[in-house]
mmCIF file of C-alpha atoms and ligand atoms in Angstrom:
data_model
loop_
_atom_site.group_PDB
_atom_site.id
_atom_site.type_symbol
_atom_site.label_atom_id
_atom_site.label_comp_id
_atom_site.label_asym_id
_atom_site.label_seq_id
_atom_site.Cartn_x
_atom_site.Cartn_y
_atom_site.Cartn_z
ATOM 1 C CA MET A 14 10.535 1.332 0.803
ATOM 2 C CA LEU A 15 10.736 -2.383 1.342
ATOM 3 C CA ILE A 16 8.691 -4.095 -1.356
ATOM 4 C CA ASP A 17 7.834 -3.058 -4.732
ATOM 5 C CA LEU A 18 6.557 -6.071 -6.799
ATOM 6 C CA HIS A 19 5.018 -4.621 -10.007
ATOM 7 C CA ASN A 20 7.037 -2.735 -12.536
ATOM 8 C CA HIS A 21 7.274 -2.539 -16.127
ATOM 9 C CA THR A 22 10.006 -2.425 -18.711
ATOM 10 C CA PRO A 23 10.061 -0.849 -22.170
ATOM 11 C CA LEU A 24 9.310 -4.328 -23.617
ATOM 12 C CA CYS A 25 5.432 -3.326 -23.295
ATOM 13 C CA ASN A 26 5.952 -0.360 -25.473
ATOM 14 C CA HIS A 27 4.583 2.077 -23.141
ATOM 15 C CA ALA A 28 7.431 2.282 -20.153
ATOM 16 C CA THR A 29 10.698 3.850 -20.324
ATOM 17 C CA GLY A 30 13.765 2.937 -18.110
ATOM 18 C CA THR A 31 16.146 0.017 -18.502
ATOM 19 C CA PRO A 32 15.591 -2.838 -15.811
ATOM 20 C CA LEU A 33 19.069 -1.774 -14.272
ATOM 21 C CA ALA A 34 17.860 1.975 -14.088
ATOM 22 C CA LEU A 35 14.378 1.086 -12.575
ATOM 23 C CA ALA A 36 16.083 -1.289 -10.008
ATOM 24 C CA SER A 37 18.907 1.027 -9.334
ATOM 25 C CA ARG A 38 16.338 3.690 -8.411
ATOM 26 C CA ALA A 39 14.294 1.063 -6.084
ATOM 27 C CA TYR A 40 17.753 0.181 -4.354
ATOM 28 C CA GLU A 41 18.306 4.121 -3.761
ATOM 29 C CA LEU A 42 14.789 4.033 -1.867
ATOM 30 C CA GLY A 43 15.937 1.220 0.268
ATOM 31 C CA CYS A 44 14.123 -1.567 -1.449
ATOM 32 C CA LYS A 45 14.607 -5.035 -0.480
ATOM 33 C CA TYR A 46 12.281 -6.991 -2.735
ATOM 34 C CA TYR A 47 11.914 -5.608 -6.043
ATOM 35 C CA GLY A 48 9.771 -7.465 -8.627
ATOM 36 C CA PHE A 49 9.416 -7.005 -12.388
ATOM 37 C CA ALA A 50 5.832 -7.806 -13.499
ATOM 38 C CA ASP A 51 5.717 -6.659 -17.151
ATOM 39 C CA HIS A 52 2.546 -6.893 -19.554
ATOM 40 C CA ALA A 53 2.729 -10.502 -20.453
ATOM 41 C CA PHE A 54 2.214 -11.652 -24.062
ATOM 42 C CA MET A 55 -1.547 -12.323 -25.182
ATOM 43 C CA PRO A 56 -3.037 -12.655 -28.451
ATOM 44 C CA PHE A 57 -4.988 -9.331 -28.104
ATOM 45 C CA GLU A 58 -3.775 -5.573 -28.446
ATOM 46 C CA PRO A 59 -0.187 -6.452 -29.023
ATOM 47 C CA GLU A 60 0.974 -2.855 -29.271
ATOM 48 C CA TYR A 61 0.620 -2.695 -25.346
ATOM 49 C CA ARG A 62 2.620 -5.914 -24.217
ATOM 50 C CA MET A 63 5.854 -7.954 -25.034
ATOM 51 C CA SER A 64 5.701 -10.158 -28.040
ATOM 52 C CA GLU A 65 5.745 -13.931 -27.662
ATOM 53 C CA VAL A 66 9.367 -14.158 -28.851
ATOM 54 C CA GLN A 67 10.404 -11.624 -26.436
ATOM 55 C CA ILE A 68 9.467 -13.765 -23.449
ATOM 56 C CA GLU A 69 12.903 -15.289 -23.316
ATOM 57 C CA PHE A 70 14.573 -11.982 -23.569
ATOM 58 C CA TYR A 71 12.541 -10.620 -20.704
ATOM 59 C CA GLU A 72 13.293 -13.205 -18.361
ATOM 60 C CA ASP A 73 17.001 -13.255 -19.086
ATOM 61 C CA LEU A 74 16.972 -9.355 -18.553
ATOM 62 C CA VAL A 75 15.320 -9.870 -15.231
ATOM 63 C CA LYS A 76 17.635 -12.599 -14.192
ATOM 64 C CA GLU A 77 20.761 -10.363 -15.428
ATOM 65 C CA THR A 78 19.532 -7.412 -13.451
ATOM 66 C CA ALA A 79 19.002 -9.859 -10.399
ATOM 67 C CA GLU A 80 22.532 -11.034 -10.626
ATOM 68 C CA HIS A 81 23.627 -7.359 -10.573
ATOM 69 C CA PHE A 82 22.056 -6.773 -7.282
ATOM 70 C CA ARG A 83 22.599 -10.137 -5.699
ATOM 71 C CA GLY A 84 23.295 -9.866 -1.949
ATOM 72 C CA LYS A 85 21.768 -6.299 -2.006
ATOM 73 C CA MET A 86 18.521 -6.428 -3.057
ATOM 74 C CA GLU A 87 16.480 -9.562 -4.218
ATOM 75 C CA ILE A 88 15.021 -9.161 -7.860
ATOM 76 C CA LEU A 89 11.825 -11.079 -8.500
ATOM 77 C CA LEU A 90 10.598 -12.315 -11.857
ATOM 78 C CA GLY A 91 6.817 -11.870 -12.301
ATOM 79 C CA TYR A 92 4.252 -11.062 -15.153
ATOM 80 C CA GLU A 93 1.180 -8.928 -15.142
ATOM 81 C CA VAL A 94 -1.264 -11.428 -16.998
ATOM 82 C CA ASP A 95 -4.610 -9.897 -18.486
ATOM 83 C CA PHE A 96 -7.722 -11.785 -17.081
ATOM 84 C CA MET A 97 -9.951 -11.929 -20.069
ATOM 85 C CA ASP A 98 -12.582 -14.684 -18.667
ATOM 86 C CA ASP A 99 -11.281 -16.931 -21.657
ATOM 87 C CA GLU A 100 -8.393 -19.238 -21.285
ATOM 88 C CA LYS A 101 -7.480 -18.831 -24.968
ATOM 89 C CA TYR A 102 -5.979 -15.467 -23.838
ATOM 90 C CA PHE A 103 -3.502 -17.142 -21.433
ATOM 91 C CA SER A 104 -0.125 -17.783 -22.998
ATOM 92 C CA PRO A 105 0.976 -21.428 -21.943
ATOM 93 C CA ARG A 106 4.733 -20.061 -22.127
ATOM 94 C CA VAL A 107 3.694 -17.547 -19.605
ATOM 95 C CA MET A 108 1.486 -19.449 -17.263
ATOM 96 C CA ASN A 109 4.033 -22.134 -17.027
ATOM 97 C CA SER A 110 6.924 -19.930 -16.491
ATOM 98 C CA LYS A 111 9.455 -20.620 -13.668
ATOM 99 C CA CYS A 112 8.826 -17.236 -12.743
ATOM 100 C CA ASP A 113 8.160 -16.074 -9.070
ATOM 101 C CA PHE A 114 4.745 -14.818 -9.301
ATOM 102 C CA LEU A 115 1.914 -13.987 -11.503
ATOM 103 C CA ILE A 116 -0.149 -10.917 -11.144
ATOM 104 C CA GLY A 117 -3.651 -11.344 -12.476
ATOM 105 C CA SER A 118 -5.439 -7.929 -13.643
ATOM 106 C CA VAL A 119 -8.613 -7.021 -15.178
ATOM 107 C CA HIS A 120 -7.955 -4.260 -17.817
ATOM 108 C CA PHE A 121 -10.808 -5.302 -20.145
ATOM 109 C CA LEU A 122 -14.503 -5.705 -19.811
ATOM 110 C CA ASP A 123 -16.132 -7.283 -23.190
ATOM 111 C CA PHE A 124 -12.751 -6.422 -24.843
ATOM 112 C CA TRP A 125 -13.185 -2.802 -23.604
ATOM 113 C CA GLY A 126 -9.774 -1.405 -22.391
ATOM 114 C CA PHE A 127 -11.673 0.779 -19.803
ATOM 115 C CA ASP A 128 -8.343 2.103 -18.106
ATOM 116 C CA ASN A 129 -6.975 3.352 -21.635
ATOM 117 C CA PRO A 130 -7.504 7.021 -22.244
ATOM 118 C CA ALA A 131 -7.900 6.353 -25.838
ATOM 119 C CA PHE A 132 -11.147 4.421 -25.171
ATOM 120 C CA ILE A 133 -12.520 6.928 -22.312
ATOM 121 C CA GLY A 134 -15.478 7.710 -24.702
ATOM 122 C CA SER A 135 -17.244 4.371 -24.049
ATOM 123 C CA TYR A 136 -17.880 5.429 -20.299
ATOM 124 C CA GLU A 137 -20.808 7.620 -21.778
ATOM 125 C CA GLY A 138 -24.102 6.217 -21.827
ATOM 126 C CA LYS A 139 -23.256 3.519 -19.514
ATOM 127 C CA ASP A 140 -24.856 2.825 -16.075
ATOM 128 C CA ILE A 141 -21.860 3.148 -13.964
ATOM 129 C CA ASP A 142 -23.426 0.804 -11.129
ATOM 130 C CA GLU A 143 -23.900 -2.013 -13.483
ATOM 131 C CA LEU A 144 -20.385 -1.247 -14.795
ATOM 132 C CA TYR A 145 -18.836 -1.542 -11.221
ATOM 133 C CA GLY A 146 -20.850 -4.726 -10.702
ATOM 134 C CA GLN A 147 -19.635 -6.196 -13.888
ATOM 135 C CA TYR A 148 -16.106 -5.318 -12.965
ATOM 136 C CA PHE A 149 -16.201 -6.779 -9.700
ATOM 137 C CA GLU A 150 -17.920 -9.820 -10.868
ATOM 138 C CA ALA A 151 -14.654 -10.297 -13.084
ATOM 139 C CA ILE A 152 -12.534 -9.606 -9.979
ATOM 140 C CA ALA A 153 -14.040 -12.285 -8.225
ATOM 141 C CA ARG A 154 -13.938 -14.825 -11.252
ATOM 142 C CA SER A 155 -9.960 -13.839 -11.444
ATOM 143 C CA ALA A 156 -9.452 -14.780 -7.787
ATOM 144 C CA ARG A 157 -11.444 -18.035 -8.154
ATOM 145 C CA CYS A 158 -9.464 -19.179 -11.346
ATOM 146 C CA GLY A 159 -6.586 -20.060 -9.018
ATOM 147 C CA CYS A 160 -4.033 -19.067 -11.618
ATOM 148 C CA PHE A 161 -2.446 -15.895 -9.849
ATOM 149 C CA ASP A 162 -0.439 -15.278 -6.828
ATOM 150 C CA ILE A 163 -1.570 -11.649 -6.587
ATOM 151 C CA LEU A 164 -4.428 -9.616 -7.979
ATOM 152 C CA GLY A 165 -3.469 -6.230 -9.536
ATOM 153 C CA HIS A 166 -5.182 -2.854 -8.674
ATOM 154 C CA ILE A 167 -8.284 -4.334 -7.525
ATOM 155 C CA ASP A 168 -10.492 -1.011 -8.061
ATOM 156 C CA LEU A 169 -8.987 0.032 -11.310
ATOM 157 C CA ILE A 170 -12.455 0.690 -12.532
ATOM 158 C CA LYS A 171 -12.499 4.263 -10.723
ATOM 159 C CA VAL A 172 -9.320 5.259 -12.735
ATOM 160 C CA PHE A 173 -11.100 8.257 -14.233
ATOM 161 C CA ASN A 174 -13.119 8.969 -11.403
ATOM 162 C CA TYR A 175 -16.354 7.654 -12.743
ATOM 163 C CA ARG A 176 -17.643 6.822 -9.209
ATOM 164 C CA PRO A 177 -20.783 4.718 -8.490
ATOM 165 C CA LYS A 178 -23.984 5.829 -6.764
ATOM 166 C CA LYS A 179 -24.397 2.482 -4.801
ATOM 167 C CA GLU A 180 -21.922 2.145 -1.722
ATOM 168 C CA ILE A 181 -18.562 0.902 -2.729
ATOM 169 C CA LYS A 182 -18.393 -1.864 -0.078
ATOM 170 C CA ILE A 183 -21.755 -3.397 -1.328
ATOM 171 C CA LEU A 184 -20.637 -3.602 -4.947
ATOM 172 C CA ALA A 185 -17.107 -4.687 -4.027
ATOM 173 C CA GLN A 186 -17.988 -7.167 -0.985
ATOM 174 C CA PRO A 187 -18.572 -10.476 -3.010
ATOM 175 C CA ALA A 188 -15.271 -10.041 -4.808
ATOM 176 C CA ILE A 189 -13.381 -9.397 -1.509
ATOM 177 C CA LYS A 190 -14.897 -12.755 -0.241
ATOM 178 C CA ALA A 191 -13.977 -14.578 -3.331
ATOM 179 C CA ILE A 192 -10.358 -13.207 -2.756
ATOM 180 C CA LYS A 193 -10.312 -14.436 0.937
ATOM 181 C CA GLU A 194 -11.835 -17.816 -0.187
ATOM 182 C CA ALA A 195 -9.174 -18.093 -2.887
ATOM 183 C CA GLY A 196 -6.290 -17.172 -0.488
ATOM 184 C CA VAL A 197 -4.866 -14.843 -3.229
ATOM 185 C CA CYS A 198 -2.993 -11.709 -2.477
ATOM 186 C CA VAL A 199 -3.882 -8.206 -3.403
ATOM 187 C CA GLU A 200 -1.552 -5.443 -4.152
ATOM 188 C CA LEU A 201 -1.711 -2.054 -2.750
ATOM 189 C CA ASN A 202 -1.009 -0.142 -6.020
ATOM 190 C CA SER A 203 0.224 3.217 -5.443
ATOM 191 C CA ALA A 204 -0.113 4.212 -9.256
ATOM 192 C CA GLY A 205 -3.794 5.249 -8.427
ATOM 193 C CA TRP A 206 -2.349 8.645 -6.920
ATOM 194 C CA ARG A 207 -0.917 9.526 -10.448
ATOM 195 C CA LYS A 208 -4.191 8.961 -12.232
ATOM 196 C CA PRO A 209 -7.456 11.054 -12.427
ATOM 197 C CA CYS A 210 -9.058 9.144 -9.341
ATOM 198 C CA ALA A 211 -5.814 10.399 -7.418
ATOM 199 C CA GLU A 212 -5.948 7.768 -4.540
ATOM 200 C CA LEU A 213 -4.474 4.250 -3.659
ATOM 201 C CA TYR A 214 -5.765 1.257 -5.610
ATOM 202 C CA PRO A 215 -7.749 -0.042 -3.447
ATOM 203 C CA SER A 216 -9.948 2.800 -1.808
ATOM 204 C CA ASP A 217 -10.116 3.082 1.975
ATOM 205 C CA GLU A 218 -13.452 1.419 2.056
ATOM 206 C CA ILE A 219 -12.072 -1.569 0.128
ATOM 207 C CA LEU A 220 -8.850 -1.871 2.258
ATOM 208 C CA GLU A 221 -11.025 -1.839 5.230
ATOM 209 C CA LEU A 222 -12.941 -4.883 3.879
ATOM 210 C CA LEU A 223 -9.697 -6.687 3.041
ATOM 211 C CA ALA A 224 -8.421 -6.092 6.436
ATOM 212 C CA ASP A 225 -11.826 -7.411 7.958
ATOM 213 C CA PHE A 226 -11.312 -10.459 5.968
ATOM 214 C CA ASP A 227 -7.554 -10.563 6.959
ATOM 215 C CA ALA A 228 -6.762 -10.971 3.252
ATOM 216 C CA PRO A 229 -3.016 -10.849 2.460
ATOM 217 C CA ILE A 230 -1.420 -7.910 0.745
ATOM 218 C CA THR A 231 1.618 -6.674 -0.948
ATOM 219 C CA PHE A 232 3.039 -3.432 -2.248
ATOM 220 C CA SER A 233 3.366 -2.084 -5.741
ATOM 221 C CA SER A 234 4.201 1.171 -7.422
ATOM 222 C CA ASP A 235 3.145 -0.239 -11.154
ATOM 223 C CA ALA A 236 6.324 1.987 -12.215
ATOM 224 C CA HIS A 237 6.358 2.708 -16.111
ATOM 225 C CA SER A 238 9.402 4.948 -15.581
ATOM 226 C CA VAL A 239 12.262 5.429 -13.180
ATOM 227 C CA GLU A 240 10.579 8.384 -11.643
ATOM 228 C CA GLN A 241 7.551 6.276 -10.887
ATOM 229 C CA VAL A 242 9.638 3.732 -8.941
ATOM 230 C CA GLY A 243 8.487 4.028 -5.188
ATOM 231 C CA ALA A 244 6.234 7.088 -5.698
ATOM 232 C CA ASN A 245 3.847 7.434 -3.074
ATOM 233 C CA MET A 246 5.011 4.232 -1.394
ATOM 234 C CA ASP A 247 5.497 5.890 1.985
ATOM 235 C CA LYS A 248 1.776 6.877 1.782
ATOM 236 C CA THR A 249 0.969 3.229 0.622
ATOM 237 C CA ILE A 250 2.699 1.777 3.820
ATOM 238 C CA ALA A 251 0.904 4.255 6.083
ATOM 239 C CA LYS A 252 -2.617 3.030 4.685
ATOM 240 C CA ALA A 253 -1.685 -0.591 5.174
ATOM 241 C CA ARG A 254 -0.632 0.323 8.682
ATOM 242 C CA GLN A 255 -3.876 2.457 9.561
ATOM 243 C CA PHE A 256 -5.853 -0.685 8.707
ATOM 244 C CA GLY A 257 -4.059 -2.804 10.833
ATOM 245 C CA TYR A 258 -1.469 -4.658 8.443
ATOM 246 C CA SER A 259 2.160 -5.359 9.530
ATOM 247 C CA LYS A 260 3.018 -7.847 7.184
ATOM 248 C CA ALA A 261 3.244 -8.068 3.324
ATOM 249 C CA CYS A 262 3.900 -11.033 0.773
ATOM 250 C CA VAL A 263 6.660 -11.716 -1.445
ATOM 251 C CA PHE A 264 6.817 -14.538 -3.709
ATOM 252 C CA LYS A 265 9.632 -16.687 -4.889
ATOM 253 C CA LYS A 266 9.218 -19.658 -7.232
ATOM 254 C CA ARG A 267 5.417 -19.055 -6.742
ATOM 255 C CA SER A 268 5.531 -19.779 -3.171
ATOM 256 C CA ARG A 269 4.586 -17.129 -0.670
ATOM 257 C CA GLU A 270 6.541 -15.435 2.553
ATOM 258 C CA PHE A 271 5.373 -12.986 4.756
ATOM 259 C CA ILE A 272 7.533 -10.017 5.610
ATOM 260 C CA SER A 273 7.065 -7.646 8.487
ATOM 261 C CA PHE A 274 7.180 -4.032 7.530
HETATM 262 ZN ZN1 ZN B 319 1.120 -0.627 -18.439
HETATM 263 ZN ZN1 ZN B 320 -2.202 -3.036 -14.711
#
Protein backbone atom coordinates (compact mmCIF):
# COMPACT_ATOMS: atom_id res chain seq x y z
CA MET A 1 0.00 0.00 0.00
CA LEU A 2 1.48 3.31 -1.14
CA ILE A 3 -1.19 5.92 -0.41
CA ASP A 4 -4.08 5.99 2.07
CA LEU A 5 -5.43 9.50 2.63
CA HIS A 6 -8.69 9.03 4.52
CA ASN A 7 -8.46 7.75 8.09
CA HIS A 8 -10.30 8.59 11.28
CA THR A 9 -9.34 9.06 14.93
CA PRO A 10 -11.27 8.52 18.18
CA LEU A 11 -12.07 12.27 18.21
CA CYS A 12 -15.09 11.55 15.96
CA ASN A 13 -16.57 9.33 18.72
CA HIS A 14 -17.05 6.30 16.44
CA ALA A 15 -13.46 5.23 15.71
CA THR A 16 -10.78 3.47 17.78
CA GLY A 17 -7.00 3.39 17.76
CA THR A 18 -4.56 6.18 18.49
CA PRO A 19 -3.15 8.08 15.50
CA LEU A 20 0.21 6.48 16.33
CA ALA A 21 -1.28 2.95 16.28
CA LEU A 22 -3.17 3.64 13.03
CA ALA A 23 -0.14 5.12 11.30
CA SER A 24 2.11 2.31 12.58
CA ARG A 25 -0.17 -0.23 10.90
CA ALA A 26 0.01 1.74 7.64
CA TYR A 27 3.80 1.85 7.90
CA GLU A 28 3.89 -1.93 8.42
CA LEU A 29 1.90 -2.28 5.18
CA GLY A 30 4.47 -0.23 3.28
CA CYS A 31 2.51 3.01 3.07
CA LYS A 32 4.40 6.13 2.00
CA TYR A 33 1.63 8.75 2.22
CA TYR A 34 -0.80 8.34 5.10
CA GLY A 35 -3.52 10.90 5.65
CA PHE A 36 -5.80 11.63 8.56
CA ALA A 37 -9.14 13.04 7.48
CA ASP A 38 -11.31 12.90 10.55
CA HIS A 39 -14.92 14.08 10.57
CA ALA A 40 -14.64 17.86 10.81
CA PHE A 41 -16.63 19.90 13.26
CA MET A 42 -20.00 21.21 12.07
CA PRO A 43 -23.04 22.37 13.99
CA PHE A 44 -25.13 19.26 13.17
CA GLU A 45 -25.18 15.76 14.73
CA PRO A 46 -22.22 16.66 16.99
CA GLU A 47 -22.03 13.11 18.36
CA TYR A 48 -20.41 11.86 15.11
CA ARG A 49 -17.54 14.37 14.87
CA MET A 50 -14.88 16.32 16.72
CA SER A 51 -16.06 19.39 18.59
CA GLU A 52 -14.94 22.89 17.70
CA VAL A 53 -12.57 23.04 20.66
CA GLN A 54 -10.92 19.77 19.58
CA ILE A 55 -9.79 21.13 16.19
CA GLU A 56 -6.50 22.48 17.55
CA PHE A 57 -5.87 19.27 19.49
CA TYR A 58 -6.54 17.15 16.38
CA GLU A 59 -4.11 19.15 14.28
CA ASP A 60 -1.41 18.94 16.99
CA LEU A 61 -1.96 15.19 17.30
CA VAL A 62 -1.53 14.64 13.55
CA LYS A 63 1.58 16.87 13.49
CA GLU A 64 3.10 14.92 16.41
CA THR A 65 2.43 11.67 14.55
CA ALA A 66 4.02 13.15 11.41
CA GLU A 67 7.09 14.03 13.46
CA HIS A 68 7.30 10.44 14.71
CA PHE A 69 7.42 9.09 11.14
CA ARG A 70 9.58 11.84 9.64
CA GLY A 71 11.87 10.44 6.95
CA LYS A 72 9.98 7.12 6.87
CA MET A 73 6.41 7.90 5.84
CA GLU A 74 4.67 11.19 5.11
CA ILE A 75 1.70 11.89 7.35
CA LEU A 76 -0.77 14.34 5.86
CA LEU A 77 -3.33 16.44 7.69
CA GLY A 78 -6.82 16.50 6.27
CA TYR A 79 -10.47 16.73 7.17
CA GLU A 80 -13.56 14.95 5.95
CA VAL A 81 -16.05 17.79 5.59
CA ASP A 82 -19.78 17.23 5.20
CA PHE A 83 -21.24 18.85 2.12
CA MET A 84 -24.64 20.03 3.37
CA ASP A 85 -25.54 22.32 0.45
CA ASP A 86 -25.49 25.28 2.82
CA GLU A 87 -22.34 27.19 3.72
CA LYS A 88 -23.51 27.75 7.27
CA TYR A 89 -22.45 24.17 8.02
CA PHE A 90 -18.87 24.83 6.93
CA SER A 91 -16.70 25.70 9.92
CA PRO A 92 -14.48 28.66 8.89
CA ARG A 93 -11.79 27.27 11.19
CA VAL A 94 -11.77 24.01 9.21
CA MET A 95 -12.22 25.50 5.74
CA ASN A 96 -9.32 27.94 6.34
CA SER A 97 -7.12 25.41 8.12
CA LYS A 98 -3.49 25.17 7.03
CA CYS A 99 -4.08 21.50 6.38
CA ASP A 100 -2.89 19.41 3.45
CA PHE A 101 -6.30 18.60 1.97
CA LEU A 102 -10.06 18.68 2.43
CA ILE A 103 -12.28 15.75 1.48
CA GLY A 104 -15.87 16.71 0.68
CA SER A 105 -18.42 14.00 1.47
CA VAL A 106 -22.16 13.78 1.03
CA HIS A 107 -23.56 11.86 4.03
CA PHE A 108 -26.88 13.73 4.26
CA LEU A 109 -29.79 14.33 1.90
CA ASP A 110 -32.29 16.82 3.35
CA PHE A 111 -30.61 16.26 6.75
CA TRP A 112 -31.19 12.50 6.57
CA GLY A 113 -27.98 10.60 7.37
CA PHE A 114 -28.65 7.96 4.69
CA ASP A 115 -25.48 5.93 5.46
CA ASN A 116 -26.23 5.66 9.18
CA PRO A 117 -27.74 2.26 10.13
CA ALA A 118 -29.77 4.09 12.82
CA PHE A 119 -31.83 5.79 10.07
CA ILE A 120 -32.05 2.93 7.55
CA GLY A 121 -35.85 2.84 7.96
CA SER A 122 -36.13 6.04 5.93
CA TYR A 123 -35.34 4.14 2.70
CA GLU A 124 -38.84 2.61 2.96
CA GLY A 125 -41.28 4.14 0.51
CA LYS A 126 -38.67 6.21 -1.33
CA ASP A 127 -38.36 6.07 -5.12
CA ILE A 128 -34.87 4.64 -5.37
CA ASP A 129 -34.09 6.16 -8.79
CA GLU A 130 -35.18 9.60 -7.59
CA LEU A 131 -33.03 9.16 -4.50
CA TYR A 132 -29.98 8.28 -6.61
CA GLY A 133 -30.72 11.29 -8.81
CA GLN A 134 -30.89 13.57 -5.77
CA TYR A 135 -27.67 12.04 -4.42
CA PHE A 136 -25.66 12.53 -7.62
CA GLU A 137 -26.95 16.11 -7.93
CA ALA A 138 -25.49 16.73 -4.47
CA ILE A 139 -22.20 15.11 -5.57
CA ALA A 140 -22.11 17.41 -8.63
CA ARG A 141 -22.71 20.48 -6.44
CA SER A 142 -20.01 19.36 -4.01
CA ALA A 143 -17.58 19.20 -6.96
CA ARG A 144 -18.63 22.58 -8.32
CA CYS A 145 -18.44 24.39 -4.96
CA GLY A 146 -14.66 24.43 -5.37
CA CYS A 147 -14.00 23.93 -1.65
CA PHE A 148 -12.54 20.43 -1.83
CA ASP A 149 -9.39 18.71 -3.04
CA ILE A 150 -10.94 15.25 -2.96
CA LEU A 151 -14.51 13.93 -3.06
CA GLY A 152 -15.20 11.07 -0.65
CA HIS A 153 -16.88 7.75 -1.56
CA ILE A 154 -18.82 9.16 -4.53
CA ASP A 155 -21.45 6.39 -4.65
CA LEU A 156 -22.06 6.01 -0.91
CA ILE A 157 -25.82 5.93 -1.59
CA LYS A 158 -25.41 2.19 -2.42
CA VAL A 159 -24.07 1.45 1.10
CA PHE A 160 -27.06 -0.69 2.22
CA ASN A 161 -27.29 -2.28 -1.21
CA TYR A 162 -30.46 -0.48 -2.30
CA ARG A 163 -29.80 -0.45 -6.04
CA PRO A 164 -31.41 1.76 -8.69
CA LYS A 165 -33.59 0.40 -11.49
CA LYS A 166 -32.09 2.87 -13.97
CA GLU A 167 -28.61 2.28 -15.28
CA ILE A 168 -26.07 3.66 -12.82
CA LYS A 169 -23.96 5.21 -15.60
CA ILE A 170 -26.92 7.33 -16.73
CA LEU A 171 -27.63 8.43 -13.14
CA ALA A 172 -23.99 9.25 -12.32
CA GLN A 173 -22.78 10.72 -15.60
CA PRO A 174 -23.66 14.41 -14.93
CA ALA A 175 -21.84 14.22 -11.59
CA ILE A 176 -18.74 12.69 -13.18
CA LYS A 177 -18.77 15.43 -15.81
CA ALA A 178 -18.97 18.06 -13.04
CA ILE A 179 -16.06 16.35 -11.25
CA LYS A 180 -13.94 16.47 -14.39
CA GLU A 181 -14.81 20.13 -15.07
CA ALA A 182 -14.00 21.09 -11.48
CA GLY A 183 -10.70 19.18 -11.61
CA VAL A 184 -11.40 17.63 -8.22
CA CYS A 185 -9.83 14.29 -7.28
CA VAL A 186 -11.98 11.23 -6.45
CA GLU A 187 -10.97 8.69 -3.82
CA LEU A 188 -11.13 4.96 -4.44
CA ASN A 189 -12.42 4.06 -1.00
CA SER A 190 -12.02 0.43 0.05
CA ALA A 191 -14.51 0.75 2.96
CA GLY A 192 -17.32 -0.27 0.61
CA TRP A 193 -16.04 -3.84 0.80
CA ARG A 194 -16.85 -4.02 4.52
CA LYS A 195 -20.41 -2.68 4.05
CA PRO A 196 -23.61 -4.44 2.82
CA CYS A 197 -22.92 -3.23 -0.76
CA ALA A 198 -19.71 -5.33 -0.61
CA GLU A 199 -17.78 -3.49 -3.33
CA LEU A 200 -15.42 -0.59 -3.84
CA TYR A 201 -16.65 3.01 -3.72
CA PRO A 202 -17.06 3.72 -6.60
CA SER A 203 -18.41 0.74 -8.57
CA ASP A 204 -16.77 -0.56 -11.75
CA GLU A 205 -19.32 1.30 -13.90
CA ILE A 206 -18.52 4.65 -12.26
CA LEU A 207 -14.80 3.96 -12.23
CA GLU A 208 -15.02 3.33 -15.97
CA LEU A 209 -16.72 6.73 -16.41
CA LEU A 210 -14.02 8.42 -14.31
CA ALA A 211 -11.34 6.77 -16.44
CA ASP A 212 -13.13 7.84 -19.67
CA PHE A 213 -13.08 11.43 -18.36
CA ASP A 214 -9.49 10.98 -17.17
CA ALA A 215 -10.50 12.29 -13.73
CA PRO A 216 -7.74 12.17 -11.07
CA ILE A 217 -7.96 9.58 -8.31
CA THR A 218 -6.45 8.75 -4.94
CA PHE A 219 -6.67 5.85 -2.46
CA SER A 220 -8.43 5.59 0.91
CA SER A 221 -9.30 2.88 3.37
CA ASP A 222 -11.56 5.18 5.44
CA ALA A 223 -10.32 3.25 8.48
CA HIS A 224 -12.18 3.69 11.76
CA SER A 225 -9.89 1.16 13.53
CA VAL A 226 -6.36 -0.24 13.26
CA GLU A 227 -7.68 -3.46 11.62
CA GLN A 228 -9.33 -1.45 8.85
CA VAL A 229 -6.13 0.40 7.85
CA GLY A 230 -5.22 -0.72 4.34
CA ALA A 231 -7.90 -3.42 4.29
CA ASN A 232 -8.71 -4.46 0.71
CA MET A 233 -6.21 -1.93 -0.59
CA ASP A 234 -4.52 -4.47 -2.89
CA LYS A 235 -7.88 -5.09 -4.56
CA THR A 236 -8.45 -1.34 -4.79
CA ILE A 237 -5.13 -0.71 -6.52
CA ALA A 238 -5.82 -3.62 -8.89
CA LYS A 239 -9.16 -1.98 -9.82
CA ALA A 240 -7.41 1.31 -10.57
CA ARG A 241 -4.93 -0.48 -12.84
CA GLN A 242 -7.72 -2.47 -14.50
CA PHE A 243 -9.31 0.83 -15.60
CA GLY A 244 -6.03 2.22 -16.90
CA TYR A 245 -4.80 4.32 -14.00
CA SER A 246 -1.11 4.39 -13.11
CA LYS A 247 -0.91 7.63 -11.10
CA ALA A 248 -2.71 8.76 -7.97
CA CYS A 249 -2.82 12.11 -6.16
CA VAL A 250 -1.46 13.22 -2.84
CA PHE A 251 -1.91 16.72 -1.45
CA LYS A 252 0.48 18.86 0.55
CA LYS A 253 -0.68 22.26 1.80
CA ARG A 254 -3.61 22.00 -0.62
CA SER A 255 -1.42 21.46 -3.67
CA ARG A 256 -1.60 18.31 -5.73
CA GLU A 257 1.18 15.90 -6.71
CA PHE A 258 0.84 12.81 -8.88
CA ILE A 259 2.51 9.63 -7.63
CA SER A 260 3.05 6.57 -9.87
CA PHE A 261 1.83 3.29 -8.47
ZN1 LIG B 1 -16.99 7.89 10.28
ZN1 LIG C 1 -17.48 9.49 4.89
